[in-house]
Short mmCIF file of C-alpha atoms in Angstrom, two decimals:
data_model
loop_
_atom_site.label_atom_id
_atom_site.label_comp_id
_atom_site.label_asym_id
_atom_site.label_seq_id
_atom_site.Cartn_x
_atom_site.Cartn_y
_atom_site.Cartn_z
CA UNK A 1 14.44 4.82 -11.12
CA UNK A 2 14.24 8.69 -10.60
CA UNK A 3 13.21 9.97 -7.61
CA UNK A 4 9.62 11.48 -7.89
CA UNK A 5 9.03 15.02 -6.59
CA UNK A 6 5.98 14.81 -4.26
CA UNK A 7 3.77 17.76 -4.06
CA UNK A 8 3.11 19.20 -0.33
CA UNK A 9 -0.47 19.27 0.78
CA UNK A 10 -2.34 22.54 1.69
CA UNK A 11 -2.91 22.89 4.95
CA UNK A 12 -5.70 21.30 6.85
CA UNK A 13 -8.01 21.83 9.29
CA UNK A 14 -7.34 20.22 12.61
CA UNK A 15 -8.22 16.79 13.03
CA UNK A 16 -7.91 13.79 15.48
CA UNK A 17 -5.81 10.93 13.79
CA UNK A 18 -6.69 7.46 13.14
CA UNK A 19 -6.04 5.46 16.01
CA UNK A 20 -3.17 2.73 14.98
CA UNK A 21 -4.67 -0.44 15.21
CA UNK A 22 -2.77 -3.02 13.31
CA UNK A 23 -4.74 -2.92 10.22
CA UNK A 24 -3.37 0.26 8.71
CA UNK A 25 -0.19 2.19 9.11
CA UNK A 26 -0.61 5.70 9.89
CA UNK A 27 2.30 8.62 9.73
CA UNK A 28 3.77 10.28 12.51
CA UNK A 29 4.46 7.89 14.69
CA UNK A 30 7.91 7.04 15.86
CA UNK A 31 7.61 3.56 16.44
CA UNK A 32 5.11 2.99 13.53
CA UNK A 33 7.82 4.72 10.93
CA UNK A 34 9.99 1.63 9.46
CA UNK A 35 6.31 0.57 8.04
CA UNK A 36 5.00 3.99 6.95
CA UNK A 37 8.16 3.99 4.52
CA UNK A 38 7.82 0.56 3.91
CA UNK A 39 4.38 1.69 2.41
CA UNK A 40 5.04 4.99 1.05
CA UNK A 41 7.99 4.03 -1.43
CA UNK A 42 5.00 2.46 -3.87
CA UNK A 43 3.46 5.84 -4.16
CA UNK A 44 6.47 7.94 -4.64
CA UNK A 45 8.15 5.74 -7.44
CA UNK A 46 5.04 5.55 -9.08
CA UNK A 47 3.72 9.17 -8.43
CA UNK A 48 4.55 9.78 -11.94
CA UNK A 49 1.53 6.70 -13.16
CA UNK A 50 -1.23 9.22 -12.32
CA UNK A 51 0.14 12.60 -13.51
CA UNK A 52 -2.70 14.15 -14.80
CA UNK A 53 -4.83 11.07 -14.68
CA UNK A 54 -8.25 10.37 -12.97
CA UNK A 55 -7.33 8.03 -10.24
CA UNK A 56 -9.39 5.96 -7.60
CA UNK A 57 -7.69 4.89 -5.05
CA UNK A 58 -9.75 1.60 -3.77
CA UNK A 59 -8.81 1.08 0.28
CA UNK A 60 -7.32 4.41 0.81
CA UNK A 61 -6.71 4.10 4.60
CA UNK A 62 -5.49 6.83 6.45
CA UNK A 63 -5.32 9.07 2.98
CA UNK A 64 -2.16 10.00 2.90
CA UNK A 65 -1.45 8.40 -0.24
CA UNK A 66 -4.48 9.74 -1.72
CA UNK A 67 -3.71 13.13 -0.83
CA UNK A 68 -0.05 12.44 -2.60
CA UNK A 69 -1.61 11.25 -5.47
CA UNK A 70 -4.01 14.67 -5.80
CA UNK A 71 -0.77 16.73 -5.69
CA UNK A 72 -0.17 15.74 -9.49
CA UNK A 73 -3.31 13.84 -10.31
CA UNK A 74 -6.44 15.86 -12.25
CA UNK A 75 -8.77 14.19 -9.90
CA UNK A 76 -8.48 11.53 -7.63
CA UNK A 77 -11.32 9.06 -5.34
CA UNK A 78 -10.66 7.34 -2.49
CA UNK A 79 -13.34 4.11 -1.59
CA UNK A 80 -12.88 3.04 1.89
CA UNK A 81 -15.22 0.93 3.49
CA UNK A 82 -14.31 2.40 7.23
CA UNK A 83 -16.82 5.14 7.57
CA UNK A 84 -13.81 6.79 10.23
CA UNK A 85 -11.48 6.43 7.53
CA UNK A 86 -14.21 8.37 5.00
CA UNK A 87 -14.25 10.78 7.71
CA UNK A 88 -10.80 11.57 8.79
CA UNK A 89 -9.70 11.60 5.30
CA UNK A 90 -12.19 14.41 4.33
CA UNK A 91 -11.39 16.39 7.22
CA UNK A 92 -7.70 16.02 6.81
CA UNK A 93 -6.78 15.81 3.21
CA UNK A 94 -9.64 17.85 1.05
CA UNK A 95 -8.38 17.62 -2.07
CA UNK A 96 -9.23 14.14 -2.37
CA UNK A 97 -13.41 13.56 -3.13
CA UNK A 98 -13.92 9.95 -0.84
CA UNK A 99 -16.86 7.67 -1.11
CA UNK A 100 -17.93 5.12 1.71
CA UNK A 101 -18.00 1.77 -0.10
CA UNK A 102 -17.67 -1.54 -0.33
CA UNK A 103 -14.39 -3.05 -2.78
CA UNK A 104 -15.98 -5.84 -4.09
CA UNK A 105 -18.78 -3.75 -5.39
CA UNK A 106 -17.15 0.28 -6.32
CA UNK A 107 -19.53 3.05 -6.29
CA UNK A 108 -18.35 4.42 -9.53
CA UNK A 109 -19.38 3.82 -13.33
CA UNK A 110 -18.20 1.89 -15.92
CA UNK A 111 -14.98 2.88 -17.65
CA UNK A 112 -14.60 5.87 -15.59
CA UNK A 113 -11.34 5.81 -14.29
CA UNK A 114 -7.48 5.81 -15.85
CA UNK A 115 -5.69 4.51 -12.91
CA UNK A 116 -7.07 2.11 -9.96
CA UNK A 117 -4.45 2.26 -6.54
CA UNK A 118 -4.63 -0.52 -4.59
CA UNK A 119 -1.61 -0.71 -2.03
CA UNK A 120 -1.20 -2.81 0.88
CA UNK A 121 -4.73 -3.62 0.92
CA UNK A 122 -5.52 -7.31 -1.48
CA UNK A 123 -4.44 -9.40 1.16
CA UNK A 124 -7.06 -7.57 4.03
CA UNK A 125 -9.85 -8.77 1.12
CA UNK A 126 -12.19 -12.07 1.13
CA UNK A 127 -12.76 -11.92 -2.63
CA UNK A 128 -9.84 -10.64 -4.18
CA UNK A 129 -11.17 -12.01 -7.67
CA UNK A 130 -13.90 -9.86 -7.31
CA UNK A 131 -12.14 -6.84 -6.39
CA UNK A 132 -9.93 -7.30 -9.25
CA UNK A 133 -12.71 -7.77 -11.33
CA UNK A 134 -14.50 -4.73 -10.01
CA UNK A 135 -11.12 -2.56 -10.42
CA UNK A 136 -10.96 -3.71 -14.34
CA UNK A 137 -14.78 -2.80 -15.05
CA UNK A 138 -14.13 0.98 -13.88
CA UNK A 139 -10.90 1.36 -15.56
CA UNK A 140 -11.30 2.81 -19.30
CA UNK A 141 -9.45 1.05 -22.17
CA UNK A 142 -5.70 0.98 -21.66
CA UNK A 143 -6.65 2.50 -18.43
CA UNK A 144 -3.44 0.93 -15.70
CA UNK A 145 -3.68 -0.81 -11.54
CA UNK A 146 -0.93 -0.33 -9.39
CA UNK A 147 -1.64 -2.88 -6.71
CA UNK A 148 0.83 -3.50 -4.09
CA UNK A 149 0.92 -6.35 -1.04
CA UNK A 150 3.25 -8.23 0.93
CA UNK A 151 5.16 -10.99 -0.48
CA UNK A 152 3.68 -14.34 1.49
CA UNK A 153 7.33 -15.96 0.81
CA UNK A 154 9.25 -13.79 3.24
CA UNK A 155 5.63 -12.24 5.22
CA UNK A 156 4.51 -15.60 6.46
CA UNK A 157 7.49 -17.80 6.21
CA UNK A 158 6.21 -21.48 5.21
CA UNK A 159 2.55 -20.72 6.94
CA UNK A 160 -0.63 -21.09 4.97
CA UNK A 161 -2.22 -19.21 7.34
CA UNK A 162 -1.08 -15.33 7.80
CA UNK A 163 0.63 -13.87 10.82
CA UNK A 164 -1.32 -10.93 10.41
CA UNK A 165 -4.74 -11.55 11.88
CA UNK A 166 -6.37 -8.67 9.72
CA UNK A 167 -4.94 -10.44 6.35
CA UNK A 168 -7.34 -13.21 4.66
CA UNK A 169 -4.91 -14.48 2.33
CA UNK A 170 -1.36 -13.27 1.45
CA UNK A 171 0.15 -13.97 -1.78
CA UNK A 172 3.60 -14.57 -3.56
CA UNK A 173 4.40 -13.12 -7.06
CA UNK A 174 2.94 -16.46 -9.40
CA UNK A 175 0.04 -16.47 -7.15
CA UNK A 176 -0.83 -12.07 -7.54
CA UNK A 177 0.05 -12.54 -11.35
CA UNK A 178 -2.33 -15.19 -11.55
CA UNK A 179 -5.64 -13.34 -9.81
CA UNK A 180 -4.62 -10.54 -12.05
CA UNK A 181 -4.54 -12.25 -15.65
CA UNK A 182 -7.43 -14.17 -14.34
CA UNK A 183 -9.65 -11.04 -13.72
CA UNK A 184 -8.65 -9.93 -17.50
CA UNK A 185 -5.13 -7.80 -16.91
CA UNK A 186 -2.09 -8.01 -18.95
CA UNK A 187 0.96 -8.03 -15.97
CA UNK A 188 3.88 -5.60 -17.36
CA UNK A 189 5.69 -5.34 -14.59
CA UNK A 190 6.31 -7.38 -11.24
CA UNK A 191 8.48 -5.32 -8.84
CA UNK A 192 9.93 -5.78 -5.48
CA UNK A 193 11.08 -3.69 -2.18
CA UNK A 194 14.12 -4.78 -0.82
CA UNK A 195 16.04 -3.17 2.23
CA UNK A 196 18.96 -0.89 0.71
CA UNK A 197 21.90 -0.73 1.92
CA UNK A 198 21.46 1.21 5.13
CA UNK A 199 18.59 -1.22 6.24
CA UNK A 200 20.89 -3.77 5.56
CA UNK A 201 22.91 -2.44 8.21
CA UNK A 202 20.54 -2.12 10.65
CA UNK A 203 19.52 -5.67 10.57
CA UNK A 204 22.81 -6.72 11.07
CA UNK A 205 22.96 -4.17 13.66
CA UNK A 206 19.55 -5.51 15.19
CA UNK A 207 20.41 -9.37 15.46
CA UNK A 208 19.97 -10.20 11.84
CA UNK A 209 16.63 -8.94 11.20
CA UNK A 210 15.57 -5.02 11.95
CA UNK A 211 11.93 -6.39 11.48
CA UNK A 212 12.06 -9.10 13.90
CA UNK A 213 13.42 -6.42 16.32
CA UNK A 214 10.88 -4.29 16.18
CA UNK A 215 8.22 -6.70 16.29
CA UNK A 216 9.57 -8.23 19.39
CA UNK A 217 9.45 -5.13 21.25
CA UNK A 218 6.05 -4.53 19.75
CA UNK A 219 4.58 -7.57 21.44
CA UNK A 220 6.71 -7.34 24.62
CA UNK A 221 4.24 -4.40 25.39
CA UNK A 222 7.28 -2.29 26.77
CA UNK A 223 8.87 0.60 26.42
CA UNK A 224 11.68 0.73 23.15
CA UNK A 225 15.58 0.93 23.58
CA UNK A 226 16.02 4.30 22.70
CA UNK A 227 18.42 3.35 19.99
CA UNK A 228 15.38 1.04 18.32
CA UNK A 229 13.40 3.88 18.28
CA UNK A 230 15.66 6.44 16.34
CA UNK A 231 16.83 3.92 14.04
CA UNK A 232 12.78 3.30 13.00
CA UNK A 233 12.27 7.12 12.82
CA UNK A 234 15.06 7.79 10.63
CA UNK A 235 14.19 5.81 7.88
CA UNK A 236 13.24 7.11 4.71
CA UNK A 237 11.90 6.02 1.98
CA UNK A 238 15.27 5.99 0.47
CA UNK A 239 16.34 3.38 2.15
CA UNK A 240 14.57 0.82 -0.14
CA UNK A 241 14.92 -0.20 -3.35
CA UNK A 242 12.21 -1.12 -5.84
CA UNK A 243 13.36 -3.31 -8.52
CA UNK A 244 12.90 -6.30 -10.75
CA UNK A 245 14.53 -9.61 -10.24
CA UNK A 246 14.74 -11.28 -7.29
CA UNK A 247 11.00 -11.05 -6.61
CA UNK A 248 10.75 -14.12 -4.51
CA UNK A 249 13.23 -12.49 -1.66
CA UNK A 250 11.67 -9.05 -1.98
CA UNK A 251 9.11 -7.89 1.09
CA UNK A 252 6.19 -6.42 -0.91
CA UNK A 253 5.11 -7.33 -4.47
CA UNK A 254 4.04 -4.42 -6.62
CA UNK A 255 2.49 -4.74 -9.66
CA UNK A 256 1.34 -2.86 -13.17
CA UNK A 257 -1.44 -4.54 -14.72
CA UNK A 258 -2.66 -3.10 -17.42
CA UNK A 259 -6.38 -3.27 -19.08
CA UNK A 260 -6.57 -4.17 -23.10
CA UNK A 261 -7.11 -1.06 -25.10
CA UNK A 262 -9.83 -2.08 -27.74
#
């Protein structure tokens, strides 16, 4: 897959940034980078989705993606139901129109939309039927989600329950494809993010497992090994790949659904 040109943002007015508490990855943050990337790869490969499109972004988080999205988009929403979120995001990124809402109910019309972005937030959701059904009433005819999450398979190893305590219900690939034919989509594609080759290395480097690493020194409440630390901020999102095949090993699910034309 090509490597998507993303469009810098105009400069913005100064701003005090989103604290970083579990629930949402932010940018600029050493320690918080491996996950940033981990994040940002869905919007860069599939930049090219919402080229002159009219895109909502439902969950839009810190707005970084958002703002990516406006950099090629012809207009793009973001719903957040965070009324700091609404906030920071207007201040910081103003070429992105955001709404306060709720994503089991969106504040926009009927058929009004070509492209719904939903990454990284499904599994934070109580009713992720209704969401879905929500996102297919605003998209027009042949109108297209991209809806990422983490994989539950390799997330929350053999739990029910997820390790995240701000996730309600994590999924695998059978279980996201199902929730979206259910709420009316057709499912073209089912991709996965895998560690490339140089992440590879690092979790050999890192014990076996550069998550686990990180994670451990997360909870330890301690400083990082300086080495840790440069290996997180240096990753890119190069270092993954997002492909087909092998889903069930893959660390986030992402997904094209697509709504029937008439």
């Amino acid at each position: 897959m090509s490597e998507a040109v993303i469009p810098a943002a105009p400069a913005a007015a100064t701003h005090e940034p989103l604290p970083l508490t579990g629930e949402r990855t932010v940018p600029g943050i050493a320690e918080e980078n491996y996950w940033f990337r981990r994040h940002e790869i869905a919007y860069a490969r599939l930049l090219d989705r919402c080229t002159g499109k009219i895109v909502l972004e439902a969950g839009s988080g810190e707005g970084y993606g958002a703002d990516m999205i406006a950099g090629v988009a012809q207009r793009v929403t973001g719903v957040d139901y965070d009324e700091g979120a609404v906030a920071h995001v207007r201040a910081r990124y103003p070429r992105v129109r955001m709404i306060q809402g709720n994503l089991a109910a969106l504040p926009l019309d009927d058929e009004s939309v070509d492209v719904v972005v939903n990454f990284q937030v499904i599994e934070h959701l109580w009713d992720q039927g209704q969401f879905l059904r929500e996102c297919l009433r605003v998209l027009r005819p042949g109108g297209v989600l991209l809806i990422s999450t983490p994989n539950r398979i390799t997330f929350s190893p053999g739990r029910d329950t997820p390790l995240n305590p701000f996730h309600t219900r994590e999924l695998n690939a059978g279980e996201l494809t199902e929730l979206l034919v259910d709420a009316g989509f057709t499912v073209s594609d089912m991709l996965g993010v895998h560690h490339g080759p140089s992440l590879k290395a690092l979790d050999a480097k890192h014990g076996g497992s550069f998550i686990d690493a990180q994670i451990e020194r997360a909870l330890a409440g301690e400083p990082w090994p300086a080495d840790l630390t440069a290996d997180v901020a240096a990753v890119t999102i190069d270092d993954f790949d997002l492909r087909a095949g092998d889903i069930d090993a893959s660390l986030d699910l992402v997904a094209i659904a697509e709504k029937a034309t008439r």
